[in-house]
Short mmCIF file of C-alpha atoms and ligand atoms in Angstrom, two decimals:
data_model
loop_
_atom_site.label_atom_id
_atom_site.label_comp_id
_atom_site.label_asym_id
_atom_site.label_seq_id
_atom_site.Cartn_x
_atom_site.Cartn_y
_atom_site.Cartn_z
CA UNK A 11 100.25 91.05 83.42
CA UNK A 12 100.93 93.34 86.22
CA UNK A 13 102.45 96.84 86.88
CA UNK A 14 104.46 97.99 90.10
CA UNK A 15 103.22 101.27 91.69
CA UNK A 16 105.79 103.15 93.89
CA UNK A 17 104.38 106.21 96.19
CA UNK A 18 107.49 108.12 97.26
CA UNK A 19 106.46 110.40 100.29
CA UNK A 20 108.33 112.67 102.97
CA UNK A 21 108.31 110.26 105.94
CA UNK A 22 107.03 106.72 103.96
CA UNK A 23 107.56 105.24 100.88
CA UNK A 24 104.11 102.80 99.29
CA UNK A 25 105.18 99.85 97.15
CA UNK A 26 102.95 97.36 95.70
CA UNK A 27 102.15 95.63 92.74
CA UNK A 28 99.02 95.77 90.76
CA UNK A 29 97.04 93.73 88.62
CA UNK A 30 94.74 94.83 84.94
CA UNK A 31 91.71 95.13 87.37
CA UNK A 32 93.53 97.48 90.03
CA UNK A 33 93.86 94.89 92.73
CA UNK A 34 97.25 95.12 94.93
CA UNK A 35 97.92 91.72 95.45
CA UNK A 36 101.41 92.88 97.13
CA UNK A 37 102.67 95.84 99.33
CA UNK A 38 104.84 97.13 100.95
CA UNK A 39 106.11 100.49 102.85
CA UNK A 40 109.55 101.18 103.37
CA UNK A 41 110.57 104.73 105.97
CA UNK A 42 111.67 107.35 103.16
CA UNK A 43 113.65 109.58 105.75
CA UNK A 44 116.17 106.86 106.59
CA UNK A 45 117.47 106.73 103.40
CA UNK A 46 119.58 109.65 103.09
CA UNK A 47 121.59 108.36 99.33
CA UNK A 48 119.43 107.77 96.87
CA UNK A 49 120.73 104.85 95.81
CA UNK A 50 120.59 103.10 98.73
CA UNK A 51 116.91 103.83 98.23
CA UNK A 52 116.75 102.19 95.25
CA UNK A 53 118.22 98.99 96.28
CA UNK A 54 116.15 99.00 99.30
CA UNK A 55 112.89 98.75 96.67
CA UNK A 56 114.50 96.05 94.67
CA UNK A 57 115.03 94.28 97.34
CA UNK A 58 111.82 94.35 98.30
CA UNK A 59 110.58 93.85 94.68
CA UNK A 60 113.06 90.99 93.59
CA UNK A 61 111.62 88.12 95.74
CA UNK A 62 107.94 89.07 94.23
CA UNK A 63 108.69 89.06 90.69
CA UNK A 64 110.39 86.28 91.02
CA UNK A 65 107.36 84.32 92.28
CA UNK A 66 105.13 85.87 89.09
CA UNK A 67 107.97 85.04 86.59
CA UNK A 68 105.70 83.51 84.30
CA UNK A 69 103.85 86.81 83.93
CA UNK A 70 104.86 89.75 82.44
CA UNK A 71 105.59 93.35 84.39
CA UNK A 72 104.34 96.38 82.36
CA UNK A 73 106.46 98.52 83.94
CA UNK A 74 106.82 100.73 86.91
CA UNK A 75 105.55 103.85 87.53
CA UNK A 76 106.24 106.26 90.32
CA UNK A 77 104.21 109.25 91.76
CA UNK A 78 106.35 111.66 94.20
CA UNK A 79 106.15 114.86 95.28
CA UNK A 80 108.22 117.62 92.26
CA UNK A 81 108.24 114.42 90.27
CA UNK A 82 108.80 115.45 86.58
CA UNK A 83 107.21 113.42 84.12
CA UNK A 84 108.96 114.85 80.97
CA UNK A 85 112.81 114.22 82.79
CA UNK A 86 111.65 111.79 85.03
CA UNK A 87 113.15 113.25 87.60
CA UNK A 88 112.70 114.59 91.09
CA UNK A 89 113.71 118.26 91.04
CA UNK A 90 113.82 119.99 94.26
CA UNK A 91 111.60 118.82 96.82
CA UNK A 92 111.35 120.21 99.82
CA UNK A 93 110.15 117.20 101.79
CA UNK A 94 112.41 114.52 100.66
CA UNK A 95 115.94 113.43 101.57
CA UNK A 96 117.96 114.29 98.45
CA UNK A 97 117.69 118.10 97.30
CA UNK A 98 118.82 119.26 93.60
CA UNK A 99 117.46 117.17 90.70
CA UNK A 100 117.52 113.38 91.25
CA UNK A 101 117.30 111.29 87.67
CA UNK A 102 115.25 108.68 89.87
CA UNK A 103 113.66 107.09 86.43
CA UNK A 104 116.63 106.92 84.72
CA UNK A 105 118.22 105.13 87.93
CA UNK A 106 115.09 102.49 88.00
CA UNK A 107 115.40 101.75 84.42
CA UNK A 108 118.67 101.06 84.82
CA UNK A 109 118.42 98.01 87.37
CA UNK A 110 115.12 96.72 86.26
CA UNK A 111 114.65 97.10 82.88
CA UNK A 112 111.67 98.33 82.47
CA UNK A 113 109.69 101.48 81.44
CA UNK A 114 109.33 103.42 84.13
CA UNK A 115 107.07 106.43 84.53
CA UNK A 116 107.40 108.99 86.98
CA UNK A 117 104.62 112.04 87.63
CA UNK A 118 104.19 114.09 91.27
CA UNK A 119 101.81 112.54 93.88
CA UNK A 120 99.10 114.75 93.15
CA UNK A 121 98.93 113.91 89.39
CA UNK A 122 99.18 110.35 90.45
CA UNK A 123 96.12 110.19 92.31
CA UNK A 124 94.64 112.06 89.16
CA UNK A 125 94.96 108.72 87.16
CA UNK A 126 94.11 106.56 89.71
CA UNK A 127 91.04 108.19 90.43
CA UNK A 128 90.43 108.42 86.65
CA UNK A 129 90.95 104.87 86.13
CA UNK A 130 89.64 103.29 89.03
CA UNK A 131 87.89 105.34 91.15
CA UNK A 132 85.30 108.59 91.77
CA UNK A 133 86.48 110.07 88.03
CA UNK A 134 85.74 106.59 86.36
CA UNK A 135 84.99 108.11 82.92
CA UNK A 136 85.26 111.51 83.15
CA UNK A 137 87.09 113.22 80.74
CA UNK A 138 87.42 116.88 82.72
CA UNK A 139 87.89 116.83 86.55
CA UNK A 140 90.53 117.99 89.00
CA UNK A 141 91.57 116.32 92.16
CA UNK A 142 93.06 118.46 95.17
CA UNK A 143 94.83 116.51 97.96
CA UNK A 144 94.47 118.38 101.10
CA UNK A 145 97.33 116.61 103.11
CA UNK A 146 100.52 118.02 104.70
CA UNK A 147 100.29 120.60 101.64
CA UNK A 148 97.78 121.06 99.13
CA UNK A 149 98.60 119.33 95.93
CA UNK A 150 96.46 119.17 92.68
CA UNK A 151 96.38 117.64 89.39
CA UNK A 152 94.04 118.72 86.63
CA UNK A 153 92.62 116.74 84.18
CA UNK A 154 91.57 117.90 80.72
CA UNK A 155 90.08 116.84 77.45
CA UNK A 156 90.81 113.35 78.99
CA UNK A 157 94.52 114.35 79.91
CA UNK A 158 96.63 115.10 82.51
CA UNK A 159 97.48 118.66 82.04
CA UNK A 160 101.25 118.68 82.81
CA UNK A 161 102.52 122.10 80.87
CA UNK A 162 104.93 123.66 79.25
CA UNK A 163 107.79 122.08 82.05
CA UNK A 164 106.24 119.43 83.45
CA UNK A 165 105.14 121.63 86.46
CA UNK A 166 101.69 122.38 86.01
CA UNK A 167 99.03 121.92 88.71
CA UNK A 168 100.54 124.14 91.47
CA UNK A 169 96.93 125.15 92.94
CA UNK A 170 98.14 125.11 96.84
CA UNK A 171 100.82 128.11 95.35
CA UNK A 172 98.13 130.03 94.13
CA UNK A 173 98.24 133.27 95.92
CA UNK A 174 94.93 133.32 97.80
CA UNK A 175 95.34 136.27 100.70
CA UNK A 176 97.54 138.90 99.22
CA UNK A 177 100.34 139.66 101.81
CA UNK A 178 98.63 136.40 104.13
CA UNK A 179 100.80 133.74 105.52
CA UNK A 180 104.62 132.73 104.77
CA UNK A 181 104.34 129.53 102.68
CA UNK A 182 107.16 126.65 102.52
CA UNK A 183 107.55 128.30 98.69
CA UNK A 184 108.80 131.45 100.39
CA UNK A 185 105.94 133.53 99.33
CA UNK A 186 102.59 134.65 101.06
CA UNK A 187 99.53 133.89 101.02
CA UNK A 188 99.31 130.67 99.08
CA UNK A 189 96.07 128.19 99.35
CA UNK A 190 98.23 125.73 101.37
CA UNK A 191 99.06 127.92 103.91
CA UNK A 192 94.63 128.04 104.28
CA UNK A 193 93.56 124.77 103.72
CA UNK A 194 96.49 122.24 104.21
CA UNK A 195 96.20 120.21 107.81
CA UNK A 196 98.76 122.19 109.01
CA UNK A 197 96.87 125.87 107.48
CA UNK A 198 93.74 124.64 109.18
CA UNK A 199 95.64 124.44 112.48
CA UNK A 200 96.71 127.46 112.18
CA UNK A 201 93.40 129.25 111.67
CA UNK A 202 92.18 127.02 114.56
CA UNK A 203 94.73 129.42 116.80
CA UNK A 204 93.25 132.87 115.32
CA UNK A 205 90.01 131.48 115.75
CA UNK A 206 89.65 130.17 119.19
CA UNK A 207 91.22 133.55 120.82
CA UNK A 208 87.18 134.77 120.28
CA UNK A 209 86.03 131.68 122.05
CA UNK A 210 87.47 130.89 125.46
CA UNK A 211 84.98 127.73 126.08
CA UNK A 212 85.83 126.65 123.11
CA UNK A 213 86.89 122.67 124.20
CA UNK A 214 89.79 123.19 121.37
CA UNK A 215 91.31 125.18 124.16
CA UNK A 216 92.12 122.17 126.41
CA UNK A 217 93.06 120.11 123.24
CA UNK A 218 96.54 121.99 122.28
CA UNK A 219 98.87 121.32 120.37
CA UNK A 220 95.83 121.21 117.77
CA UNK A 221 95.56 118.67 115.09
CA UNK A 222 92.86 118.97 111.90
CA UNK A 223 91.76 115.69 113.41
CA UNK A 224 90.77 117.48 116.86
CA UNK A 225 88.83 120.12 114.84
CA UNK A 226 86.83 117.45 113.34
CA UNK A 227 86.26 115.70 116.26
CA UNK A 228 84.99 118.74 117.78
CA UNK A 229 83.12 120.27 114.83
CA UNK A 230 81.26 116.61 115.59
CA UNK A 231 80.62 117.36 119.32
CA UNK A 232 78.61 121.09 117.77
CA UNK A 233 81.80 123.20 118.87
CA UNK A 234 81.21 126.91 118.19
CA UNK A 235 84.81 127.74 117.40
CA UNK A 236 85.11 124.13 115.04
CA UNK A 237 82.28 125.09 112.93
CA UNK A 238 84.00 128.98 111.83
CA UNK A 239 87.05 127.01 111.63
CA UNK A 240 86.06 125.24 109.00
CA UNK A 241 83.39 128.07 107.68
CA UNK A 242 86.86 129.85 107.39
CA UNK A 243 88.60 127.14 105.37
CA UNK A 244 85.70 126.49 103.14
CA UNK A 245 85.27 129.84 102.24
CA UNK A 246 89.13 130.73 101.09
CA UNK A 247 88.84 126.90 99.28
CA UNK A 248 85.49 127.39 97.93
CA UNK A 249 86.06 130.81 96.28
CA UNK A 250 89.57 129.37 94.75
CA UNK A 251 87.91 126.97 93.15
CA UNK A 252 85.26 129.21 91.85
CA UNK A 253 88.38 130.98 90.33
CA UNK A 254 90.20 127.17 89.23
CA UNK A 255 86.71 126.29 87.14
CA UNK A 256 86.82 129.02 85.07
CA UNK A 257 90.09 127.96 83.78
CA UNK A 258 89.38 124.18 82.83
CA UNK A 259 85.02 123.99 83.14
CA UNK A 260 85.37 120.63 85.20
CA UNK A 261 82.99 117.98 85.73
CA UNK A 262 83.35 117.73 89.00
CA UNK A 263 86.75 118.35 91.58
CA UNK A 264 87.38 115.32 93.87
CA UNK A 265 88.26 116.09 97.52
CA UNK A 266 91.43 113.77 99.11
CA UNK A 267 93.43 113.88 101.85
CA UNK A 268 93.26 114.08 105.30
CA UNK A 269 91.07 117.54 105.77
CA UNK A 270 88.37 115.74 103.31
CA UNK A 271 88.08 112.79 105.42
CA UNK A 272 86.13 116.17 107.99
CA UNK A 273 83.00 115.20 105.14
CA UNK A 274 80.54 117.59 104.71
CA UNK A 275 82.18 120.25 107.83
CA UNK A 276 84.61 120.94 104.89
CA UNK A 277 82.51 119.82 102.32
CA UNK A 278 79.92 121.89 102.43
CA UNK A 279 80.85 125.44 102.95
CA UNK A 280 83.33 124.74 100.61
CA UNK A 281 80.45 123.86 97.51
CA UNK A 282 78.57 126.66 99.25
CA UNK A 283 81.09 129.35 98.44
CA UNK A 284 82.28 128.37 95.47
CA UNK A 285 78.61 128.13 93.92
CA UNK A 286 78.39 131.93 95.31
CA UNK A 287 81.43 132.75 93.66
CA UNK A 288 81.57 130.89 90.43
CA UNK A 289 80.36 132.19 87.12
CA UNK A 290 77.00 131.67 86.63
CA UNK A 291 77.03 129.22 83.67
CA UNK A 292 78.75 126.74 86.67
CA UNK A 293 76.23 127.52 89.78
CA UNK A 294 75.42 124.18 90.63
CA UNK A 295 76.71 122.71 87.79
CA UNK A 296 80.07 121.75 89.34
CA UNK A 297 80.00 118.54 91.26
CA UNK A 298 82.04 118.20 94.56
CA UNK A 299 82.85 114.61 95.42
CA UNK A 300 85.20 112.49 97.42
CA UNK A 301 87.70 109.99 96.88
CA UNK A 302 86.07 106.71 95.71
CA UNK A 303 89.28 104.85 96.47
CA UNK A 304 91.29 103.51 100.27
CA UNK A 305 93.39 106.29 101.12
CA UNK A 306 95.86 104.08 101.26
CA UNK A 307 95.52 102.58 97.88
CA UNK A 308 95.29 105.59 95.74
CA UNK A 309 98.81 106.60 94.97
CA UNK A 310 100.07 103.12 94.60
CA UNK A 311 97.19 102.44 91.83
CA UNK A 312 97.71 105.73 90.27
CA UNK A 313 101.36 105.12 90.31
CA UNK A 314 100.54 101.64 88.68
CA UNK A 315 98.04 103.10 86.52
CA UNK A 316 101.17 105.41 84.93
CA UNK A 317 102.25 101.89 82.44
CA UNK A 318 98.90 100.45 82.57
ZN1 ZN B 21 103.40 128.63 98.33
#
């Protein structure tokens, strides 16, 4: 038995197919972006798909499941993301279903990694955790009494929209002051700029444009301005989550994406402020952890891990 995880992103699309244990044994990436119908996005995944289930006909597919960013797991649809080629609501289970026959399963990215994590990876048995992916934007997905919390729409797990600087920054939502605007790669960039105005030797200063990845390297290297950079971002992160754990008591909240991969420079003031914040039943209590899975790997398996 297998299942087939697709990971629908803004600029790439993961395909690959997965066995009981959580091996990928096949993948794939197709460029999201070109594909401006939808449809010729699907066939361009069959086609990719076809020739590999042909060669493990004598097994059976459990089904295919599909994280992507707004994906809706009650409609199974993607409704109006921001990132992606087709805008308005796009029935992209419904259209899977139809050519291959199989359950399909669609959740967003965030809620993907969730499972996958869960199943195979730093959350392996833990019935209360939350994972927030600190890419592009700053997706979450919250797990609860075992369960993907998905609400009342299919919508829940917003934390990057949570408002964390009243009247601060002009998020992609069209409001201000959200968490992603903070601690997203691009947020982090952007405090890099306010920040290195108050140190002129800073050697971010030769490095622009800035990347997250330059901050790292020179938060590595002892850079003044690097270390408050990320002081900053752990800070607005760390007290957030001090606010998130009070709604769902986690065991622990996994760090993913590309600002964790900055270890402890994020890592730390981020567990330092939210233990100063938190409500003291939690000090200390609340572990902070990495992904346990390839970065690579993640959304495919949790995508798999959907029809497991
Ligand atoms: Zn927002």
């Amino acid at each position: 038995m297998y299942s087939i995880g697709i990971d629908v992103g803004g600029t790439t699309t993961k395909i690959g197919l997965v066995d009981e244990d959580g091996k990928i044994f096949k993948q794939d990436i197709i460029d999201t972006s070109t594909y401006v119908d939808i449809n010729d996005f699907v066939d361009a995944i069959e086609q990719t798909l076809r020739p590999w289930m042909q060669e493990r006909s004598h097994l059976a597919c459990k089904g295919i499941g599909i994280g992507a960013p707004n994906g809706n797991f009650y409609t199974g649809s993607i409704e109006f993301a921001p990132n992606l080629p087709w805008k308005g609501v796009v029935p992209l289970a419904d259209l899977f279903e139809t050519k291959f026959k199989l359950p399909v399963i669609i959740t967003n990215d965030a809620n993907a990694a969730a499972i996958g994590e869960m199943r195979y990876g730093a959350a392996k048995g833990m019935n209360n955790f939350i994972i927030i992916t600190l890419g592009t934007g700053v997706g979450s997905g919250f797990v609860a009494n075992g369960g993907i919390i998905y609400g009342h729409d299919g919508a829940a797990g917003e934390l990057g929209h949570v408002i964390v600087q009243p009247n601060g920054r002009l998020c992609g939502c069209g409001r201000n002051g959200c968490l992603e605007t903070y601690t997203s790669a691009t947020g982090i960039v952007k405090t890099a700029l306010e920040v290195i105005q108050k140190y002129p030797s800073s050697i971010l200063n030769q490095k622009l444009p800035l990347s997250s990845k330059e901050i790292f390297e020179a938060a590595k290297e002892g850079d003044q301005a690097a270390l408050e950079i990320f002081e900053t971002t752990g800070k607005i992160l760390g007290e957030c989550l001090a606010n998130t754990v009070a709604i769902t008591s986690p065991e622990a909240i996994i760090l993913f994406g590309g600002l964790a991969r900055a270890g402890h420079f994020i890592f730390e003031p981020t567990e330092r402020h939210m233990n100063t914040n938190v409500l003291r039943i939690w000090n200390n209590k609340i572990k902070l952890l990495p992904s346990m899975l390839p970065e690579n790997d993640v959304a495919i398996l949790g995508a798999a891990a959907l029809v497991v």
